[in-house]
Amino acid sequence: MIGIEEFQTEVTSFLKANAEEKQAEERFVWGRGSDKVAMFEERDRAAEQASLAAAKSWRATRFDAGLGWITGPPEYGGRQLSAAHQRAYDQLESSYDVPNQSFFIIGLGMVAPTILAHSSSSARERYLRRLYRGDLVACQLFSEPGAGSDLASLQTRAERDGEEWVLTGQKVWTSGAQYSDIGEIIARTDPDLPKHQGLTGFIVDMRAPGVEIRPLRQMTGGASFNEVFFNEVRVPDDDRLGDVNNGWAVALTTLMNERAAIGAGGGGGGVGLVARAIEMTKAFGLADDPLVRQALADIVIRSRVNGYTNQRALDRIRSGQTPGPELSIAKLAGTELSMRLTDFVAKVLGPKLIADTGEWGTYSWGQLVMGVPGLRIAGGSDEVMRNIVGERVLGLPKDPGIDTTSPFRELKVGTQGQSA
Ligand SMILES: Cc1cc2nc3c(=O)[nH]c(=O)nc-3n(C[C@H](O)[C@H](O)[C@H](O)COP(=O)(O)OP(=O)(O)OC[C@H]3O[C@@H](n4cnc5c(N)ncnc54)[C@H](O)[C@@H]3O)c2cc1C
């Protein structure tokens, strides 16, 4: 395996040849450049298409240079290097101006690992290389109007018809469906089995006849979510993920990786935002206020601890180990950090957060502040994560859900299928 130093030299010459290095003055300085901070980028559809084209082009350049899937298997274009090589790449790339890669978070962070773990070899051949090269973008089609935390209650049906399956039903809250080429869907294949056992996973073509995507507007003003309707959509059996009626294991693979992705800073608590909040405090003359300093120190410490916790979890995933309930802790901690950060910013800014005075770096935080509460729900809500930690880390008795015979049954609002 190539040593880290030699790899860094290779990456540096690749980046120098293909991207512009950020100038010192282009790095963040309070009052200069764009003051946009948002969790979901709220672009109109034309701007979204332009960003997507740039993002795809950068992924293709990386992939063709042998840097598109640093830890992945060589048969699908991967380099089979270590998590440390991946970190070295990420660190070097962060000093260069490259197109925003957020379009690929779900496809590469969640769907591709599931395809690698559960699909047929021909489906792996069909999708993995194209996903890592950015030729395909993927979304996650799990939640339904009646199935969120209790995911195993989902009702979308898949019925076998020869070598194909026919999908009918509705999904909701599908992030990025509007620009996705394929989606990972979990559907009910046997309604007579207990709910966790009658499910199967598939890869579905988002442009197939019978797929209808309707945008949902959220309180940030944007529409990054969608309702997706399936009206007798045909899926080849070769696009099945895992065995028939074993979709729950497939869903869990994706959910574990989702928690890692959110905990790792897909949300609002990234290091860049913490640095921005520190600069804001200085700019507002509050850096010597002891209460402000205390709150900031708490945020910085949490951010560092989170970084290390996530690094451990991600290294486990990258070295091929199965992530466990530590991802629920990472997700909870990441969300808590984001909430503390946005509460802090809202207190410092006061009314400037919601009244646009034109002052740089003030009103622009509004989108992030309104987007972060979504993190408490996405990928398993805080309450569901706490149940998982209680049961699988602390060894507490299992939460009696609506399917459990329990004297407390009448008091329960739902089940936590995602932890089963
Ligand atoms: C930002 C964001 C992005 C998303 N992207 C996607 C996506 O791309 N694809 C996709 O499929 N879905 C997506 N979702 C949907 C998400 O997975 C669901 O919203 C989530 O699983 C919760 O389900 P629900 O909304 O139906 O709430 P419910 O499950 O109805 O929960 C309602 C409330 O009850 C609580 N609750 C439920 N069960 C229990 C329990 N057993 N114990 C204690 N409390 C409980 C919950 O914590 C919550 O407060 C996204 C959501 C968000 C916010």
Short mmCIF file of C-alpha atoms and ligand atoms in Angstrom, two decimals:
data_model
loop_
_atom_site.label_atom_id
_atom_site.label_comp_id
_atom_site.label_asym_id
_atom_site.label_seq_id
_atom_site.Cartn_x
_atom_site.Cartn_y
_atom_site.Cartn_z
CA MET A 1 0.00 0.00 0.00
CA ILE A 2 1.26 3.46 -0.89
CA GLY A 3 2.60 5.33 2.19
CA ILE A 4 0.78 8.40 3.45
CA GLU A 5 3.54 10.82 2.46
CA GLU A 6 3.79 9.50 -1.07
CA PHE A 7 -0.01 9.61 -1.29
CA GLN A 8 -0.05 13.23 -0.09
CA THR A 9 2.43 14.12 -2.83
CA GLU A 10 0.20 12.43 -5.42
CA VAL A 11 -2.92 14.23 -4.13
CA THR A 12 -1.19 17.60 -3.97
CA SER A 13 -0.04 17.36 -7.58
CA PHE A 14 -3.55 16.24 -8.63
CA LEU A 15 -5.15 19.19 -6.80
CA LYS A 16 -2.61 21.69 -8.16
CA ALA A 17 -3.28 20.49 -11.70
CA ASN A 18 -7.07 20.48 -11.42
CA ALA A 19 -8.25 23.08 -8.88
CA GLU A 20 -7.43 26.54 -7.60
CA GLU A 21 -5.78 26.78 -4.21
CA LYS A 22 -7.69 29.02 -1.81
CA GLN A 23 -5.77 32.22 -1.20
CA ALA A 24 -5.15 33.12 2.45
CA GLU A 25 -7.46 36.12 2.03
CA GLU A 26 -10.18 33.85 0.57
CA ARG A 27 -10.30 31.86 3.80
CA PHE A 28 -12.94 33.08 6.18
CA VAL A 29 -12.61 36.68 7.38
CA TRP A 30 -15.57 38.31 9.11
CA GLY A 31 -17.29 40.84 6.84
CA ARG A 32 -15.77 39.58 3.58
CA GLY A 33 -17.16 37.38 0.84
CA SER A 34 -20.45 35.52 1.06
CA ASP A 35 -22.13 35.46 4.47
CA LYS A 36 -24.42 32.53 3.57
CA VAL A 37 -24.76 29.80 6.18
CA ALA A 38 -27.40 27.15 5.56
CA MET A 39 -27.91 23.46 6.15
CA PHE A 40 -30.00 22.87 3.07
CA GLU A 41 -28.85 24.96 0.17
CA GLU A 42 -31.91 26.85 -1.01
CA ARG A 43 -31.28 27.28 -4.73
CA ASP A 44 -33.74 27.71 -7.54
CA ARG A 45 -33.88 24.77 -9.91
CA ALA A 46 -31.66 26.39 -12.57
CA ALA A 47 -28.94 27.23 -10.02
CA GLU A 48 -29.29 23.72 -8.59
CA GLN A 49 -28.70 22.17 -12.02
CA ALA A 50 -25.61 24.34 -12.57
CA SER A 51 -24.14 23.36 -9.16
CA LEU A 52 -24.96 19.71 -9.84
CA ALA A 53 -23.12 19.80 -13.19
CA ALA A 54 -20.04 21.34 -11.53
CA ALA A 55 -20.19 18.81 -8.67
CA LYS A 56 -20.42 15.88 -11.12
CA SER A 57 -17.56 17.17 -13.21
CA TRP A 58 -15.29 17.40 -10.12
CA ARG A 59 -16.20 13.86 -9.02
CA ALA A 60 -15.44 12.54 -12.50
CA THR A 61 -12.05 14.28 -12.52
CA ARG A 62 -11.22 12.77 -9.11
CA PHE A 63 -12.41 9.31 -10.08
CA ASP A 64 -10.52 9.27 -13.38
CA ALA A 65 -7.35 10.20 -11.46
CA GLY A 66 -7.83 7.21 -9.12
CA LEU A 67 -9.01 9.37 -6.20
CA GLY A 68 -12.78 8.91 -6.41
CA TRP A 69 -13.10 6.02 -3.92
CA ILE A 70 -9.98 5.98 -1.83
CA THR A 71 -11.00 3.16 0.55
CA GLY A 72 -13.08 1.18 -1.98
CA PRO A 73 -12.42 -2.18 -3.68
CA PRO A 74 -10.32 -2.00 -6.88
CA GLU A 75 -12.87 -3.95 -8.95
CA TYR A 76 -15.22 -0.95 -8.73
CA GLY A 77 -12.59 1.73 -9.23
CA GLY A 78 -11.52 2.00 -5.58
CA ARG A 79 -7.92 2.33 -4.36
CA GLN A 80 -8.32 0.05 -1.31
CA LEU A 81 -6.36 2.46 0.87
CA SER A 82 -6.88 3.14 4.57
CA ALA A 83 -9.12 5.60 6.41
CA ALA A 84 -5.96 7.60 7.14
CA HIS A 85 -5.42 8.04 3.38
CA GLN A 86 -9.02 9.25 3.07
CA ARG A 87 -8.46 11.77 5.86
CA ALA A 88 -5.25 12.97 4.21
CA TYR A 89 -7.14 13.52 0.94
CA ASP A 90 -9.99 15.39 2.68
CA GLN A 91 -7.59 17.62 4.52
CA LEU A 92 -5.60 18.53 1.41
CA GLU A 93 -8.73 19.11 -0.68
CA SER A 94 -10.14 21.53 1.93
CA SER A 95 -7.45 24.07 0.96
CA TYR A 96 -8.68 24.08 -2.64
CA ASP A 97 -11.71 25.66 -4.19
CA VAL A 98 -13.76 22.67 -5.40
CA PRO A 99 -17.49 22.47 -6.24
CA ASN A 100 -19.88 21.71 -3.37
CA GLN A 101 -20.23 17.93 -3.06
CA SER A 102 -23.39 17.83 -0.92
CA PHE A 103 -25.38 16.21 -3.78
CA PHE A 104 -23.49 12.98 -3.12
CA ILE A 105 -23.93 12.71 0.67
CA ILE A 106 -26.87 10.28 0.50
CA GLY A 107 -25.64 8.32 -2.53
CA LEU A 108 -22.08 7.79 -1.36
CA GLY A 109 -22.66 7.95 2.42
CA MET A 110 -25.67 5.64 2.59
CA VAL A 111 -26.84 4.03 -0.66
CA ALA A 112 -23.46 2.91 -2.07
CA PRO A 113 -22.40 1.09 1.16
CA THR A 114 -25.79 -0.69 1.09
CA ILE A 115 -25.34 -1.72 -2.54
CA LEU A 116 -21.85 -2.99 -1.74
CA ALA A 117 -23.17 -5.03 1.20
CA HIS A 118 -26.44 -6.37 -0.22
CA SER A 119 -26.75 -6.28 -4.02
CA SER A 120 -25.99 -8.84 -6.74
CA SER A 121 -22.54 -8.64 -8.33
CA SER A 122 -24.05 -7.39 -11.60
CA ALA A 123 -25.90 -4.59 -9.75
CA ARG A 124 -22.67 -3.63 -7.95
CA GLU A 125 -21.00 -3.50 -11.35
CA ARG A 126 -23.87 -1.41 -12.72
CA TYR A 127 -24.04 1.18 -9.97
CA LEU A 128 -20.95 1.54 -7.75
CA ARG A 129 -18.49 2.90 -10.28
CA ARG A 130 -21.07 5.34 -11.67
CA LEU A 131 -22.07 6.51 -8.17
CA TYR A 132 -18.47 7.18 -7.14
CA ARG A 133 -17.71 8.86 -10.48
CA GLY A 134 -20.69 11.17 -9.96
CA ASP A 135 -22.48 9.89 -13.08
CA LEU A 136 -25.39 8.84 -10.84
CA VAL A 137 -26.93 10.62 -7.87
CA ALA A 138 -29.01 8.59 -5.41
CA CYS A 139 -31.74 9.29 -2.82
CA GLN A 140 -33.25 7.36 0.10
CA LEU A 141 -36.91 6.33 -0.20
CA PHE A 142 -37.77 5.05 3.30
CA SER A 143 -40.24 7.33 5.12
CA GLU A 144 -43.95 7.28 4.36
CA PRO A 145 -46.86 9.33 5.70
CA GLY A 146 -47.56 6.54 8.23
CA ALA A 147 -44.04 5.22 8.74
CA GLY A 148 -41.15 7.28 10.10
CA SER A 149 -39.70 6.21 13.46
CA ASP A 150 -41.78 3.08 13.06
CA LEU A 151 -40.29 2.46 9.64
CA ALA A 152 -41.26 -1.21 9.57
CA SER A 153 -44.93 -0.14 9.29
CA LEU A 154 -44.38 1.05 5.73
CA GLN A 155 -47.09 0.22 3.22
CA THR A 156 -45.55 0.71 -0.24
CA ARG A 157 -46.06 -2.64 -1.97
CA ALA A 158 -43.75 -4.58 -4.28
CA GLU A 159 -45.40 -7.47 -6.11
CA ARG A 160 -43.45 -9.97 -8.16
CA ASP A 161 -44.24 -10.31 -11.86
CA GLY A 162 -41.82 -12.78 -13.44
CA GLU A 163 -38.32 -11.30 -13.44
CA GLU A 164 -39.67 -7.89 -12.36
CA TRP A 165 -41.29 -6.29 -9.34
CA VAL A 166 -44.15 -3.78 -9.49
CA LEU A 167 -43.98 -0.93 -6.95
CA THR A 168 -47.07 0.97 -5.78
CA GLY A 169 -47.28 3.44 -2.91
CA GLN A 170 -46.06 6.77 -1.54
CA LYS A 171 -42.84 7.95 0.09
CA VAL A 172 -42.31 11.31 1.79
CA TRP A 173 -39.48 13.62 2.98
CA THR A 174 -37.25 12.30 0.19
CA SER A 175 -34.26 14.66 0.19
CA GLY A 176 -32.89 15.42 -3.26
CA ALA A 177 -35.36 13.23 -5.19
CA GLN A 178 -35.72 16.04 -7.73
CA TYR A 179 -32.14 15.61 -8.99
CA SER A 180 -31.59 11.91 -8.24
CA ASP A 181 -31.12 9.25 -10.90
CA ILE A 182 -31.75 6.24 -8.66
CA GLY A 183 -33.25 5.64 -5.21
CA GLU A 184 -32.97 2.99 -2.54
CA ILE A 185 -36.50 1.94 -1.63
CA ILE A 186 -37.82 -0.42 1.03
CA ALA A 187 -41.20 -1.95 0.15
CA ARG A 188 -43.55 -4.56 1.59
CA THR A 189 -43.31 -7.85 -0.27
CA ASP A 190 -45.29 -10.04 2.12
CA PRO A 191 -48.11 -8.40 4.11
CA ASP A 192 -48.85 -11.70 5.91
CA LEU A 193 -45.48 -11.84 7.67
CA PRO A 194 -44.71 -9.89 10.88
CA LYS A 195 -43.94 -6.34 9.83
CA HIS A 196 -40.13 -6.47 10.08
CA GLN A 197 -40.00 -9.71 8.10
CA GLY A 198 -42.17 -8.85 5.07
CA LEU A 199 -39.93 -6.11 3.63
CA THR A 200 -37.51 -6.06 0.69
CA GLY A 201 -35.04 -3.44 -0.57
CA PHE A 202 -34.63 -2.37 -4.22
CA ILE A 203 -32.80 0.14 -6.36
CA VAL A 204 -35.35 2.06 -8.40
CA ASP A 205 -34.83 4.24 -11.47
CA MET A 206 -36.17 7.66 -10.48
CA ARG A 207 -37.06 8.41 -14.11
CA ALA A 208 -38.99 5.19 -14.71
CA PRO A 209 -42.61 5.48 -15.92
CA GLY A 210 -44.96 5.79 -12.93
CA VAL A 211 -42.55 7.73 -10.63
CA GLU A 212 -43.98 11.14 -9.71
CA ILE A 213 -41.96 13.62 -7.64
CA ARG A 214 -43.69 16.55 -5.92
CA PRO A 215 -41.63 19.15 -4.00
CA LEU A 216 -42.44 20.03 -0.36
CA ARG A 217 -41.65 23.57 0.82
CA GLN A 218 -40.07 23.84 4.28
CA MET A 219 -39.85 26.72 6.76
CA THR A 220 -36.44 27.80 5.43
CA GLY A 221 -38.23 28.80 2.20
CA GLY A 222 -36.57 26.10 0.08
CA ALA A 223 -37.90 22.79 -1.22
CA SER A 224 -35.21 20.16 -0.71
CA PHE A 225 -37.74 17.46 0.24
CA ASN A 226 -40.29 15.69 -1.88
CA GLU A 227 -43.24 13.39 -1.85
CA VAL A 228 -42.60 10.55 -4.29
CA PHE A 229 -45.48 8.52 -5.70
CA PHE A 230 -45.02 5.06 -7.27
CA ASN A 231 -47.72 4.02 -9.64
CA GLU A 232 -46.99 0.48 -10.85
CA VAL A 233 -43.29 1.18 -11.32
CA ARG A 234 -41.36 -1.80 -12.72
CA VAL A 235 -38.04 -2.81 -11.15
CA PRO A 236 -35.91 -5.71 -12.46
CA ASP A 237 -35.28 -8.48 -9.92
CA ASP A 238 -31.55 -7.92 -10.39
CA ASP A 239 -32.02 -4.51 -8.71
CA ARG A 240 -33.22 -6.19 -5.52
CA LEU A 241 -31.10 -5.51 -2.43
CA GLY A 242 -30.61 -8.65 -0.35
CA ASP A 243 -32.97 -11.59 -0.14
CA VAL A 244 -36.73 -11.31 -0.56
CA ASN A 245 -38.28 -10.35 2.81
CA ASN A 246 -34.88 -9.47 4.30
CA GLY A 247 -35.26 -5.74 3.68
CA TRP A 248 -35.02 -4.86 7.36
CA ALA A 249 -31.31 -5.80 7.43
CA VAL A 250 -30.84 -3.74 4.26
CA ALA A 251 -32.58 -0.73 5.85
CA LEU A 252 -30.44 -1.01 8.98
CA THR A 253 -27.21 -0.92 6.93
CA THR A 254 -28.38 2.34 5.36
CA LEU A 255 -29.60 3.84 8.66
CA MET A 256 -26.31 3.11 10.45
CA ASN A 257 -24.42 4.88 7.69
CA GLU A 258 -26.94 7.74 7.75
CA ARG A 259 -26.30 8.32 11.45
CA ALA A 260 -22.58 8.36 10.79
CA ALA A 261 -23.04 10.88 7.98
CA ILE A 262 -25.20 13.20 10.13
CA GLY A 263 -22.98 12.83 13.19
CA ALA A 264 -19.90 13.49 11.09
CA GLY A 265 -21.02 17.03 10.41
CA GLY A 266 -23.45 16.73 7.54
CA GLY A 267 -25.47 18.99 9.82
CA GLY A 268 -25.00 22.40 11.28
CA GLY A 269 -22.16 21.90 13.77
CA GLY A 270 -19.20 21.68 11.43
CA VAL A 271 -15.86 23.16 12.46
CA GLY A 272 -16.23 25.99 9.90
CA LEU A 273 -19.44 27.17 11.54
CA VAL A 274 -17.91 27.13 15.02
CA ALA A 275 -15.02 29.27 13.72
CA ARG A 276 -17.56 31.62 12.12
CA ALA A 277 -19.45 31.94 15.44
CA ILE A 278 -16.18 32.80 17.22
CA GLU A 279 -15.41 35.52 14.65
CA MET A 280 -18.94 36.86 14.99
CA THR A 281 -18.50 37.16 18.76
CA LYS A 282 -15.31 39.17 18.27
CA ALA A 283 -16.94 41.37 15.62
CA PHE A 284 -19.81 42.16 17.99
CA GLY A 285 -17.40 43.09 20.83
CA LEU A 286 -18.57 40.19 23.04
CA ALA A 287 -15.36 38.20 23.19
CA ASP A 288 -14.61 39.32 26.77
CA ASP A 289 -18.10 38.63 28.15
CA PRO A 290 -17.62 35.70 30.60
CA LEU A 291 -21.02 34.11 29.83
CA VAL A 292 -20.45 34.35 26.10
CA ARG A 293 -16.95 32.88 26.49
CA GLN A 294 -18.32 30.02 28.59
CA ALA A 295 -21.00 29.18 26.01
CA LEU A 296 -18.44 29.33 23.20
CA ALA A 297 -15.95 27.15 25.09
CA ASP A 298 -18.71 24.58 25.61
CA ILE A 299 -19.43 24.58 21.85
CA VAL A 300 -15.75 24.29 20.92
CA ILE A 301 -15.17 21.39 23.36
CA ARG A 302 -18.25 19.56 22.08
CA SER A 303 -17.15 20.12 18.52
CA ARG A 304 -13.70 18.59 19.21
CA VAL A 305 -15.08 15.62 21.17
CA ASN A 306 -17.63 15.02 18.43
CA GLY A 307 -14.91 15.11 15.81
CA TYR A 308 -12.97 12.34 17.60
CA THR A 309 -16.08 10.23 18.31
CA ASN A 310 -17.10 10.41 14.67
CA GLN A 311 -13.62 9.70 13.48
CA ARG A 312 -13.64 6.46 15.48
CA ALA A 313 -17.03 5.45 14.04
CA LEU A 314 -16.06 6.36 10.46
CA ASP A 315 -12.74 4.54 10.73
CA ARG A 316 -14.65 1.43 11.78
CA ILE A 317 -16.90 1.72 8.75
CA ARG A 318 -14.03 2.40 6.36
CA SER A 319 -12.10 -0.58 7.66
CA GLY A 320 -15.09 -2.79 6.87
CA GLN A 321 -16.43 -3.25 10.43
CA THR A 322 -20.13 -3.03 11.16
CA PRO A 323 -21.02 0.17 12.96
CA GLY A 324 -23.07 -0.28 16.13
CA PRO A 325 -25.06 1.81 18.60
CA GLU A 326 -22.12 4.23 18.95
CA LEU A 327 -23.52 5.84 15.82
CA SER A 328 -26.68 6.73 17.73
CA ILE A 329 -24.49 8.47 20.31
CA ALA A 330 -22.59 10.26 17.54
CA LYS A 331 -25.85 11.36 15.93
CA LEU A 332 -27.29 12.62 19.21
CA ALA A 333 -24.08 14.48 20.08
CA GLY A 334 -23.84 16.02 16.59
CA THR A 335 -27.42 17.25 16.78
CA GLU A 336 -26.94 18.62 20.30
CA LEU A 337 -23.88 20.55 19.13
CA SER A 338 -25.79 22.02 16.19
CA MET A 339 -28.67 23.07 18.46
CA ARG A 340 -26.28 24.71 20.95
CA LEU A 341 -24.47 26.52 18.17
CA THR A 342 -27.63 27.93 16.59
CA ASP A 343 -29.09 28.87 20.02
CA PHE A 344 -25.86 30.73 20.75
CA VAL A 345 -25.92 32.55 17.42
CA ALA A 346 -29.60 33.47 17.89
CA LYS A 347 -28.82 34.95 21.33
CA VAL A 348 -25.86 36.97 20.04
CA LEU A 349 -27.78 38.30 17.03
CA GLY A 350 -31.12 38.94 18.75
CA PRO A 351 -33.63 40.64 16.42
CA LYS A 352 -31.03 40.93 13.64
CA LEU A 353 -31.56 37.23 13.02
CA ILE A 354 -35.10 37.76 11.81
CA ALA A 355 -35.09 41.41 10.62
CA ASP A 356 -32.93 41.96 7.54
CA THR A 357 -30.95 45.11 8.38
CA GLY A 358 -28.51 44.49 5.51
CA GLU A 359 -25.68 44.06 8.03
CA TRP A 360 -23.20 41.39 6.87
CA GLY A 361 -23.30 38.07 8.71
CA THR A 362 -26.56 38.59 10.63
CA TYR A 363 -29.85 37.79 8.84
CA SER A 364 -28.02 35.17 6.79
CA TRP A 365 -27.90 32.80 9.80
CA GLY A 366 -31.71 32.48 9.69
CA GLN A 367 -31.72 29.57 7.23
CA LEU A 368 -29.34 27.53 9.38
CA VAL A 369 -31.25 28.30 12.59
CA MET A 370 -34.47 27.11 10.93
CA GLY A 371 -32.84 24.09 9.30
CA VAL A 372 -31.08 22.61 12.34
CA PRO A 373 -34.22 21.40 14.18
CA GLY A 374 -34.69 19.01 11.24
CA LEU A 375 -31.52 17.22 12.35
CA ARG A 376 -33.32 16.16 15.51
CA ILE A 377 -35.71 14.17 13.30
CA ALA A 378 -33.70 13.10 10.22
CA GLY A 379 -32.11 9.64 10.35
CA GLY A 380 -33.96 8.68 13.55
CA SER A 381 -35.32 11.23 16.03
CA ASP A 382 -33.59 12.18 19.30
CA GLU A 383 -36.12 10.13 21.27
CA VAL A 384 -35.53 7.05 19.13
CA MET A 385 -31.74 7.48 19.42
CA ARG A 386 -32.08 7.72 23.22
CA ASN A 387 -34.09 4.50 23.23
CA ILE A 388 -31.31 2.77 21.27
CA VAL A 389 -28.61 4.04 23.62
CA GLY A 390 -30.73 3.05 26.65
CA GLU A 391 -31.34 -0.47 25.36
CA ARG A 392 -28.14 -1.38 23.54
CA VAL A 393 -25.50 0.57 25.44
CA LEU A 394 -26.96 0.85 28.94
CA GLY A 395 -28.77 -2.51 28.80
CA LEU A 396 -32.14 -1.12 29.90
CA PRO A 397 -35.31 -3.13 29.17
CA LYS A 398 -36.71 -2.77 25.65
CA ASP A 399 -39.09 0.08 24.94
CA PRO A 400 -42.61 -1.43 24.82
CA GLY A 401 -43.87 -0.30 21.40
CA ILE A 402 -47.38 -0.55 19.99
CA ASP A 403 -46.72 -4.12 18.84
CA THR A 404 -45.59 -5.23 22.29
CA THR A 405 -47.95 -6.72 24.84
CA SER A 406 -47.38 -4.50 27.82
CA PRO A 407 -49.42 -2.94 30.64
CA PHE A 408 -48.11 0.42 29.37
CA ARG A 409 -49.19 -0.23 25.81
CA GLU A 410 -52.01 2.31 25.91
CA LEU A 411 -49.55 5.09 26.78
CA LYS A 412 -47.23 4.67 23.81
CA VAL A 413 -47.25 7.04 20.85
CA GLY A 414 -45.38 4.81 18.43
CA THR A 415 -42.75 2.13 18.12
CA GLN A 416 -39.12 2.51 17.31
CA GLY A 417 -38.82 0.07 14.51
CA GLN A 418 -35.48 1.55 13.47
CA SER A 419 -33.87 0.13 16.61
CA ALA A 420 -35.33 -3.34 16.38
C1 LIG B 1 -33.92 16.99 7.37
C2 LIG B 1 -34.65 15.72 7.08
C3 LIG B 1 -34.29 14.95 5.98
C4 LIG B 1 -34.97 13.74 5.72
N1 LIG B 1 -34.62 13.05 4.60
C5 LIG B 1 -35.24 11.86 4.37
C6 LIG B 1 -34.90 11.10 3.20
O1 LIG B 1 -34.07 11.51 2.37
N2 LIG B 1 -35.51 9.91 3.00
C7 LIG B 1 -36.43 9.42 3.90
O2 LIG B 1 -36.92 8.32 3.69
N3 LIG B 1 -36.82 10.14 4.99
C8 LIG B 1 -36.24 11.34 5.24
N4 LIG B 1 -36.61 12.09 6.34
C9 LIG B 1 -37.70 11.60 7.19
C10 LIG B 1 -37.21 11.07 8.56
O3 LIG B 1 -36.54 9.84 8.44
C11 LIG B 1 -38.46 10.92 9.45
O4 LIG B 1 -39.00 12.21 9.61
C12 LIG B 1 -38.11 10.35 10.81
O5 LIG B 1 -37.80 8.98 10.71
C13 LIG B 1 -39.26 10.52 11.84
O6 LIG B 1 -40.45 10.02 11.34
P1 LIG B 1 -41.79 10.90 11.36
O7 LIG B 1 -41.48 12.24 10.74
O8 LIG B 1 -42.84 10.07 10.71
O9 LIG B 1 -42.13 11.14 12.89
P2 LIG B 1 -42.83 10.09 13.93
O10 LIG B 1 -42.15 8.77 13.80
O11 LIG B 1 -44.31 10.16 13.65
O12 LIG B 1 -42.47 10.73 15.29
C14 LIG B 1 -43.22 11.81 15.86
C15 LIG B 1 -42.66 12.08 17.26
O13 LIG B 1 -42.84 10.92 18.10
C16 LIG B 1 -41.60 10.53 18.68
N5 LIG B 1 -41.52 9.07 18.80
C17 LIG B 1 -41.81 8.17 17.83
N6 LIG B 1 -41.59 6.91 18.29
C18 LIG B 1 -41.14 7.02 19.55
C19 LIG B 1 -40.74 6.07 20.56
N7 LIG B 1 -40.76 4.76 20.33
N8 LIG B 1 -40.33 6.56 21.77
C20 LIG B 1 -40.31 7.89 22.01
N9 LIG B 1 -40.69 8.82 21.10
C21 LIG B 1 -41.09 8.39 19.90
C22 LIG B 1 -40.54 11.05 17.72
O14 LIG B 1 -39.30 11.23 18.39
C23 LIG B 1 -41.16 12.37 17.27
O15 LIG B 1 -40.89 13.37 18.20
C24 LIG B 1 -36.00 13.30 6.60
C25 LIG B 1 -36.37 14.09 7.69
C26 LIG B 1 -35.73 15.29 7.92
C27 LIG B 1 -36.16 16.12 9.10
#
